[in-house]
């Protein structure tokens, strides 16, 4: 039996890859415009980083990580998300010694052992940004505006930002007490995971997708009910800034996100038309994470989006631009001598930045012209034994059908100038 790719992975084939490149190039352009710099971290890290950074009680750490022992008996994990790695690099590489805030973005593969389903893979790709070293509400607003701007440039419609504040450690303690009191008589009705969360991190119960748990928590106290004055002021300022920037948002008191490190602002971006799983971005503030993994007390905020999910939304809404012609010219050489001459000419043109290809199978003129049209070439450069004898090249415009003769000695310059002028 032929070997197949692992379950939950995919091959990105030509055609599809061009859509990925379009998305990635747009992401880089937006990040540059906002003053963010790219960071690249290892695909695997010490398991402890995610245990401490993401949280021991999270589904990611408990159920979804790809963890292994290396040959030195060290526990390593394929990264399930990007924030913890960026914060580790911030500490290890002493980025806190630079001018603050540090504004970073990343993009690359992540790994989670999940049940494969539509829009979810075990190897998936995330783009994210992190701002470290600033705790002002305007930083939260800029991060949200960046992702909003990105989706606007991509042309996505039906967008809405869902926002909440999960407070600071002081607020959280008050909310924890109220939530546990609310749930105490119905704890046994919760799923097994939420019964464990009740003791360790009851806020996460509000994030459970189990219908029974959602019914039990209906009417439960929210984090907004217990915000301290500082957190309330911070959240109101974020909302005011987003309103001024024209960002469509809705306050969602049940939004708590699935990771333990969030403080204050938490948000998701929702989009229409991609089915039940309508969130295509999520993030928030994490003012204690850098300290948790051994660094100095440092505020931070960021978001991450699954590129597969964004691509699905773009495909559903038909937002990919029309493909540009891939090829300027196809060089059609007929016969051995013409092939030798044509190969030299093709490489000279490529050296000048002109996209030229050449048939490598020695097919007929008809077959090569058909291939040139299929590839979207604008011109066919025809060189046969007769043309060689006369020292000319036939230049055929594949859009108009017009054909002219060009002296071989001038062919490279003529073709180069046509390409340069966009003719």
Short mmCIF file of C-alpha atoms in Angstrom, two decimals, residues 4-397:
data_model
loop_
_atom_site.label_atom_id
_atom_site.label_comp_id
_atom_site.label_asym_id
_atom_site.label_seq_id
_atom_site.Cartn_x
_atom_site.Cartn_y
_atom_site.Cartn_z
CA UNK A 4 -0.07 8.42 2.81
CA UNK A 5 0.30 11.71 4.65
CA UNK A 6 -0.47 11.64 8.39
CA UNK A 7 -4.07 12.15 9.46
CA UNK A 8 -4.90 15.79 10.08
CA UNK A 9 -2.29 17.15 7.65
CA UNK A 10 -2.55 18.40 4.09
CA UNK A 11 -0.46 18.87 0.97
CA UNK A 12 -0.52 22.41 -0.38
CA UNK A 13 -0.42 22.00 -4.14
CA UNK A 14 0.32 24.49 -6.94
CA UNK A 15 -2.68 26.76 -7.38
CA UNK A 16 -3.53 26.54 -3.69
CA UNK A 17 -0.05 27.73 -2.72
CA UNK A 18 -0.62 30.93 -4.72
CA UNK A 19 -3.61 31.71 -2.49
CA UNK A 20 -1.43 31.18 0.57
CA UNK A 21 1.24 33.46 -0.87
CA UNK A 22 -1.34 36.19 -1.51
CA UNK A 23 -2.50 35.98 2.12
CA UNK A 24 1.04 35.88 3.51
CA UNK A 25 2.17 38.85 1.39
CA UNK A 26 -0.83 40.89 2.54
CA UNK A 27 -0.05 40.02 6.17
CA UNK A 28 3.57 41.15 5.81
CA UNK A 29 2.51 44.41 4.15
CA UNK A 30 0.08 45.26 6.96
CA UNK A 31 2.61 44.38 9.66
CA UNK A 32 5.26 46.57 8.04
CA UNK A 33 2.78 49.45 7.82
CA UNK A 34 2.10 49.14 11.56
CA UNK A 35 5.77 48.91 12.50
CA UNK A 36 5.88 45.23 13.49
CA UNK A 37 9.00 43.12 12.90
CA UNK A 38 9.07 39.40 12.14
CA UNK A 39 10.38 36.87 14.67
CA UNK A 40 11.00 33.17 13.97
CA UNK A 41 11.17 30.71 16.86
CA UNK A 42 11.87 26.94 16.97
CA UNK A 43 9.13 24.53 15.93
CA UNK A 44 9.78 22.53 19.11
CA UNK A 45 10.41 23.83 22.62
CA UNK A 46 10.90 22.44 26.13
CA UNK A 47 7.54 21.03 27.27
CA UNK A 48 7.74 23.08 30.47
CA UNK A 49 7.39 26.29 28.45
CA UNK A 50 3.85 25.39 27.40
CA UNK A 51 2.94 23.85 30.75
CA UNK A 52 3.83 27.09 32.50
CA UNK A 53 2.94 29.49 29.71
CA UNK A 54 -0.28 28.08 28.24
CA UNK A 55 -1.50 26.56 31.53
CA UNK A 56 -1.55 23.08 33.06
CA UNK A 57 -5.36 23.01 33.12
CA UNK A 58 -5.91 23.91 29.46
CA UNK A 59 -7.12 21.39 26.91
CA UNK A 60 -4.03 22.15 24.84
CA UNK A 61 -1.62 21.01 27.56
CA UNK A 62 -3.76 18.18 28.94
CA UNK A 63 -4.93 16.60 25.68
CA UNK A 64 -3.52 18.10 22.49
CA UNK A 65 0.26 18.49 22.61
CA UNK A 66 2.69 16.44 20.54
CA UNK A 67 5.29 15.66 23.22
CA UNK A 68 8.35 13.41 22.98
CA UNK A 69 11.60 12.61 24.77
CA UNK A 70 14.73 13.48 22.81
CA UNK A 71 17.86 11.34 22.92
CA UNK A 72 18.96 13.14 26.07
CA UNK A 73 15.68 12.20 27.83
CA UNK A 74 14.51 15.83 27.71
CA UNK A 75 10.78 16.39 27.25
CA UNK A 76 10.13 18.39 24.08
CA UNK A 77 6.88 19.52 22.46
CA UNK A 78 6.00 20.62 18.94
CA UNK A 79 4.68 24.13 19.47
CA UNK A 80 0.88 24.24 19.78
CA UNK A 81 0.76 28.05 19.67
CA UNK A 82 3.13 30.97 19.20
CA UNK A 83 2.78 33.37 22.13
CA UNK A 84 4.71 31.34 24.72
CA UNK A 85 7.65 30.92 22.33
CA UNK A 86 7.76 34.64 21.53
CA UNK A 87 7.73 35.48 25.25
CA UNK A 88 10.49 32.95 25.88
CA UNK A 89 12.59 34.61 23.16
CA UNK A 90 11.81 38.04 24.65
CA UNK A 91 13.32 36.85 27.95
CA UNK A 92 16.16 34.65 26.69
CA UNK A 93 17.37 37.11 24.05
CA UNK A 94 16.92 40.08 26.41
CA UNK A 95 14.57 42.01 24.16
CA UNK A 96 13.37 43.75 27.31
CA UNK A 97 16.64 45.70 27.15
CA UNK A 98 15.58 47.33 23.88
CA UNK A 99 13.38 50.38 23.48
CA UNK A 100 9.85 49.40 24.52
CA UNK A 101 7.34 48.36 23.40
CA UNK A 102 8.67 45.52 21.25
CA UNK A 103 6.24 44.88 18.37
CA UNK A 104 6.62 41.45 16.76
CA UNK A 105 4.78 39.17 14.36
CA UNK A 106 5.23 35.51 13.44
CA UNK A 107 3.82 33.02 10.97
CA UNK A 108 4.37 29.29 10.75
CA UNK A 109 3.15 25.75 11.44
CA UNK A 110 1.69 24.72 14.81
CA UNK A 111 0.72 21.26 16.03
CA UNK A 112 -2.22 19.98 18.10
CA UNK A 113 -3.54 16.46 18.41
CA UNK A 114 -7.19 17.27 17.72
CA UNK A 115 -9.96 15.33 16.04
CA UNK A 116 -9.62 16.38 12.40
CA UNK A 117 -12.69 18.20 11.10
CA UNK A 118 -13.58 20.90 8.63
CA UNK A 119 -11.22 23.83 9.15
CA UNK A 120 -9.14 22.06 11.82
CA UNK A 121 -5.89 20.19 11.27
CA UNK A 122 -3.25 18.57 13.46
CA UNK A 123 -0.62 20.58 11.63
CA UNK A 124 -2.02 24.03 10.98
CA UNK A 125 -0.59 27.48 10.32
CA UNK A 126 -0.87 30.52 12.53
CA UNK A 127 -0.11 34.18 12.05
CA UNK A 128 0.09 36.28 15.19
CA UNK A 129 1.36 39.54 16.60
CA UNK A 130 2.68 40.31 20.09
CA UNK A 131 3.32 43.70 21.71
CA UNK A 132 5.50 43.46 24.82
CA UNK A 133 6.36 46.23 27.24
CA UNK A 134 3.26 48.46 27.15
CA UNK A 135 0.01 48.25 29.12
CA UNK A 136 -1.89 51.29 27.85
CA UNK A 137 -5.42 50.76 26.42
CA UNK A 138 -4.31 52.36 23.14
CA UNK A 139 -1.98 49.37 22.59
CA UNK A 140 -4.94 46.97 22.87
CA UNK A 141 -6.86 49.12 20.40
CA UNK A 142 -3.97 49.20 17.90
CA UNK A 143 -3.61 45.42 17.97
CA UNK A 144 -7.32 44.98 17.27
CA UNK A 145 -7.19 47.67 14.55
CA UNK A 146 -4.31 45.83 12.88
CA UNK A 147 -6.29 42.62 12.45
CA UNK A 148 -9.38 44.62 11.44
CA UNK A 149 -7.34 46.49 8.82
CA UNK A 150 -5.88 43.21 7.53
CA UNK A 151 -9.33 41.73 6.98
CA UNK A 152 -10.52 44.94 5.31
CA UNK A 153 -7.60 44.82 2.86
CA UNK A 154 -8.39 41.18 2.12
CA UNK A 155 -11.96 42.24 1.35
CA UNK A 156 -13.71 40.07 3.94
CA UNK A 157 -17.30 41.04 4.74
CA UNK A 158 -19.57 40.35 7.70
CA UNK A 159 -16.88 40.99 10.32
CA UNK A 160 -17.49 41.76 13.98
CA UNK A 161 -15.08 41.92 16.92
CA UNK A 162 -16.36 40.32 20.13
CA UNK A 163 -14.78 41.81 23.25
CA UNK A 164 -14.67 41.21 26.97
CA UNK A 165 -12.47 42.08 29.93
CA UNK A 166 -11.45 39.16 32.15
CA UNK A 167 -9.89 41.54 34.66
CA UNK A 168 -6.69 41.42 36.67
CA UNK A 169 -5.73 38.92 39.43
CA UNK A 170 -7.62 41.01 42.00
CA UNK A 171 -10.81 41.10 39.89
CA UNK A 172 -10.46 37.45 39.02
CA UNK A 173 -10.36 36.42 42.69
CA UNK A 174 -13.66 38.20 43.34
CA UNK A 175 -15.25 36.69 40.22
CA UNK A 176 -13.93 33.22 41.06
CA UNK A 177 -15.63 33.36 44.45
CA UNK A 178 -18.94 34.52 42.95
CA UNK A 179 -18.85 31.95 40.15
CA UNK A 180 -18.06 29.04 42.46
CA UNK A 181 -20.89 30.11 44.75
CA UNK A 182 -23.26 30.22 41.75
CA UNK A 183 -22.23 26.73 40.58
CA UNK A 184 -21.84 24.98 43.91
CA UNK A 185 -25.28 23.30 43.93
CA UNK A 186 -25.04 22.23 40.26
CA UNK A 187 -21.42 21.17 40.10
CA UNK A 188 -22.39 17.53 39.51
CA UNK A 189 -24.22 18.53 36.30
CA UNK A 190 -21.00 19.82 34.73
CA UNK A 191 -18.86 17.68 32.41
CA UNK A 192 -15.83 15.96 33.92
CA UNK A 193 -13.44 18.61 32.59
CA UNK A 194 -15.52 21.44 34.06
CA UNK A 195 -15.77 19.71 37.42
CA UNK A 196 -11.97 19.83 37.51
CA UNK A 197 -12.00 23.45 36.32
CA UNK A 198 -14.35 24.32 39.17
CA UNK A 199 -11.47 23.88 41.61
CA UNK A 200 -8.53 25.06 39.49
CA UNK A 201 -9.82 27.75 37.13
CA UNK A 202 -13.62 28.12 37.20
CA UNK A 203 -13.54 30.97 34.67
CA UNK A 204 -12.74 28.37 31.99
CA UNK A 205 -16.14 26.74 32.59
CA UNK A 206 -17.68 29.69 30.74
CA UNK A 207 -15.64 28.68 27.67
CA UNK A 208 -16.94 25.09 27.61
CA UNK A 209 -18.79 24.07 24.43
CA UNK A 210 -20.71 21.24 26.15
CA UNK A 211 -24.45 22.11 25.90
CA UNK A 212 -25.10 20.89 29.46
CA UNK A 213 -22.38 23.14 30.85
CA UNK A 214 -23.66 26.08 28.83
CA UNK A 215 -27.14 25.52 30.28
CA UNK A 216 -25.77 25.31 33.84
CA UNK A 217 -23.83 28.58 33.45
CA UNK A 218 -26.78 30.49 31.98
CA UNK A 219 -27.14 33.59 34.13
CA UNK A 220 -23.79 33.07 35.87
CA UNK A 221 -21.94 36.18 37.09
CA UNK A 222 -19.59 37.55 34.45
CA UNK A 223 -16.15 39.07 34.77
CA UNK A 224 -17.63 42.46 33.90
CA UNK A 225 -19.64 42.31 37.13
CA UNK A 226 -16.51 42.28 39.29
CA UNK A 227 -14.06 44.53 37.43
CA UNK A 228 -12.01 46.85 39.62
CA UNK A 229 -11.98 50.56 38.79
CA UNK A 230 -8.67 50.32 36.93
CA UNK A 231 -9.77 47.39 34.75
CA UNK A 232 -13.14 48.98 34.04
CA UNK A 233 -11.49 52.25 33.00
CA UNK A 234 -9.02 50.32 30.80
CA UNK A 235 -11.83 48.43 29.05
CA UNK A 236 -13.98 51.52 28.51
CA UNK A 237 -11.01 53.34 26.96
CA UNK A 238 -10.38 50.43 24.56
CA UNK A 239 -14.03 50.49 23.47
CA UNK A 240 -13.92 54.26 22.97
CA UNK A 241 -10.81 54.03 20.80
CA UNK A 242 -12.31 51.24 18.67
CA UNK A 243 -15.48 53.26 18.14
CA UNK A 244 -13.40 56.19 16.98
CA UNK A 245 -11.51 53.93 14.56
CA UNK A 246 -14.73 52.61 13.00
CA UNK A 247 -14.27 49.01 14.19
CA UNK A 248 -17.54 47.07 14.45
CA UNK A 249 -17.59 45.38 17.85
CA UNK A 250 -19.90 43.77 20.38
CA UNK A 251 -19.24 43.31 24.10
CA UNK A 252 -19.61 39.59 24.94
CA UNK A 253 -19.47 38.96 28.71
CA UNK A 254 -19.13 35.19 28.19
CA UNK A 255 -16.00 35.46 26.06
CA UNK A 256 -13.07 34.21 28.18
CA UNK A 257 -10.83 32.41 25.62
CA UNK A 258 -9.32 28.97 26.20
CA UNK A 259 -5.88 29.82 27.58
CA UNK A 260 -4.95 30.56 31.18
CA UNK A 261 -2.70 33.56 30.57
CA UNK A 262 -5.26 36.20 29.55
CA UNK A 263 -5.84 39.35 31.64
CA UNK A 264 -8.03 42.39 30.97
CA UNK A 265 -8.91 42.60 27.26
CA UNK A 266 -9.92 39.39 25.48
CA UNK A 267 -11.32 39.36 21.95
CA UNK A 268 -12.28 37.29 18.93
CA UNK A 269 -13.03 38.31 15.36
CA UNK A 270 -16.10 36.64 13.89
CA UNK A 271 -16.97 36.29 10.22
CA UNK A 272 -20.09 35.16 8.41
CA UNK A 273 -20.30 32.27 5.97
CA UNK A 274 -17.78 29.74 7.25
CA UNK A 275 -20.21 27.57 9.19
CA UNK A 276 -20.51 26.93 12.90
CA UNK A 277 -16.82 27.67 13.54
CA UNK A 278 -17.09 31.36 12.79
CA UNK A 279 -14.16 32.77 14.81
CA UNK A 280 -11.16 33.49 12.59
CA UNK A 281 -8.96 35.29 15.10
CA UNK A 282 -8.56 35.45 18.86
CA UNK A 283 -6.33 37.20 21.33
CA UNK A 284 -6.00 39.35 24.38
CA UNK A 285 -3.78 40.84 27.04
CA UNK A 286 -1.41 38.65 29.10
CA UNK A 287 0.31 40.88 31.64
CA UNK A 288 1.65 38.02 33.78
CA UNK A 289 2.95 35.60 31.15
CA UNK A 290 6.53 36.86 30.76
CA UNK A 291 7.02 36.77 34.53
CA UNK A 292 5.45 33.29 34.70
CA UNK A 293 8.14 31.86 32.41
CA UNK A 294 11.01 33.48 34.30
CA UNK A 295 11.29 37.00 32.90
CA UNK A 296 10.78 40.45 34.40
CA UNK A 297 7.24 41.70 35.01
CA UNK A 298 6.20 42.75 31.51
CA UNK A 299 2.77 43.61 30.09
CA UNK A 300 1.84 42.05 26.78
CA UNK A 301 -0.99 41.69 24.29
CA UNK A 302 -1.39 39.82 21.03
CA UNK A 303 -3.58 37.69 18.81
CA UNK A 304 -3.32 34.64 16.59
CA UNK A 305 -5.30 33.51 13.58
CA UNK A 306 -5.39 30.17 11.81
CA UNK A 307 -4.49 30.79 8.19
CA UNK A 308 -6.54 27.78 7.04
CA UNK A 309 -9.63 29.37 8.57
CA UNK A 310 -8.95 32.74 6.94
CA UNK A 311 -8.39 31.08 3.57
CA UNK A 312 -11.69 29.21 3.94
CA UNK A 313 -13.48 32.52 4.53
CA UNK A 314 -11.76 34.11 1.52
CA UNK A 315 -12.74 31.15 -0.67
CA UNK A 316 -16.38 31.21 0.45
CA UNK A 317 -16.61 34.96 -0.17
CA UNK A 318 -14.66 34.76 -3.45
CA UNK A 319 -12.11 37.34 -2.35
CA UNK A 320 -8.98 36.09 -4.11
CA UNK A 321 -7.80 38.45 -6.87
CA UNK A 322 -7.87 37.30 -10.47
CA UNK A 323 -4.64 35.44 -11.21
CA UNK A 324 -2.11 37.48 -13.12
CA UNK A 325 -0.46 35.96 -16.19
CA UNK A 326 2.21 33.63 -14.89
CA UNK A 327 4.36 33.82 -17.96
CA UNK A 328 5.57 36.54 -20.29
CA UNK A 329 6.88 34.31 -23.07
CA UNK A 330 7.19 30.67 -24.09
CA UNK A 331 10.28 29.95 -26.17
CA UNK A 332 9.43 27.33 -28.80
CA UNK A 333 12.57 25.74 -30.25
CA UNK A 334 12.20 23.19 -33.06
CA UNK A 335 15.23 20.98 -33.64
CA UNK A 336 18.50 20.38 -31.79
CA UNK A 337 20.35 23.46 -33.05
CA UNK A 338 17.39 25.72 -32.34
CA UNK A 339 17.07 24.19 -28.88
CA UNK A 340 20.70 25.01 -28.08
CA UNK A 341 20.31 28.59 -29.32
CA UNK A 342 16.96 28.95 -27.57
CA UNK A 343 18.33 27.67 -24.25
CA UNK A 344 21.05 30.33 -24.34
CA UNK A 345 18.51 33.04 -25.20
CA UNK A 346 16.09 31.91 -22.46
CA UNK A 347 18.76 32.15 -19.78
CA UNK A 348 19.87 35.57 -21.02
CA UNK A 349 16.26 36.81 -20.78
CA UNK A 350 15.83 35.30 -17.32
CA UNK A 351 18.99 37.10 -16.27
CA UNK A 352 17.22 40.36 -17.20
CA UNK A 353 14.17 39.43 -15.12
CA UNK A 354 11.93 38.34 -18.01
CA UNK A 355 9.75 35.29 -17.12
CA UNK A 356 10.42 32.84 -19.97
CA UNK A 357 9.94 29.09 -20.19
CA UNK A 358 10.92 26.53 -22.76
CA UNK A 359 9.45 23.16 -23.69
CA UNK A 360 11.75 20.43 -22.39
CA UNK A 361 10.15 17.49 -24.18
CA UNK A 362 10.82 18.40 -27.84
CA UNK A 363 7.13 18.48 -28.77
CA UNK A 364 5.60 19.74 -32.02
CA UNK A 365 4.92 23.41 -32.78
CA UNK A 366 1.17 22.85 -32.34
CA UNK A 367 1.63 21.15 -28.95
CA UNK A 368 4.00 23.85 -27.72
CA UNK A 369 1.67 26.68 -28.78
CA UNK A 370 -1.17 24.92 -26.98
CA UNK A 371 0.99 24.69 -23.85
CA UNK A 372 1.91 28.38 -24.13
CA UNK A 373 -1.77 29.37 -24.21
CA UNK A 374 -2.56 27.05 -21.31
CA UNK A 375 0.23 28.65 -19.23
CA UNK A 376 -1.10 32.14 -19.94
CA UNK A 377 1.96 33.29 -21.90
CA UNK A 378 1.66 36.66 -23.61
CA UNK A 379 4.14 35.84 -26.40
CA UNK A 380 5.50 32.81 -28.19
CA UNK A 381 9.14 33.06 -29.30
CA UNK A 382 9.44 30.65 -32.22
CA UNK A 383 12.83 29.46 -33.40
CA UNK A 384 13.21 26.65 -35.94
CA UNK A 385 15.89 25.49 -38.37
CA UNK A 386 14.64 27.90 -41.06
CA UNK A 387 14.66 30.86 -38.65
CA UNK A 388 18.18 29.95 -37.54
CA UNK A 389 19.35 29.91 -41.14
CA UNK A 390 17.86 33.38 -41.66
CA UNK A 391 19.02 34.57 -38.21
CA UNK A 392 15.55 35.72 -37.15
CA UNK A 393 13.10 34.96 -34.35
CA UNK A 394 9.32 34.82 -34.84
CA UNK A 395 7.59 36.87 -32.14
CA UNK A 396 3.89 35.94 -31.91
CA UNK A 397 1.45 37.89 -29.72
#
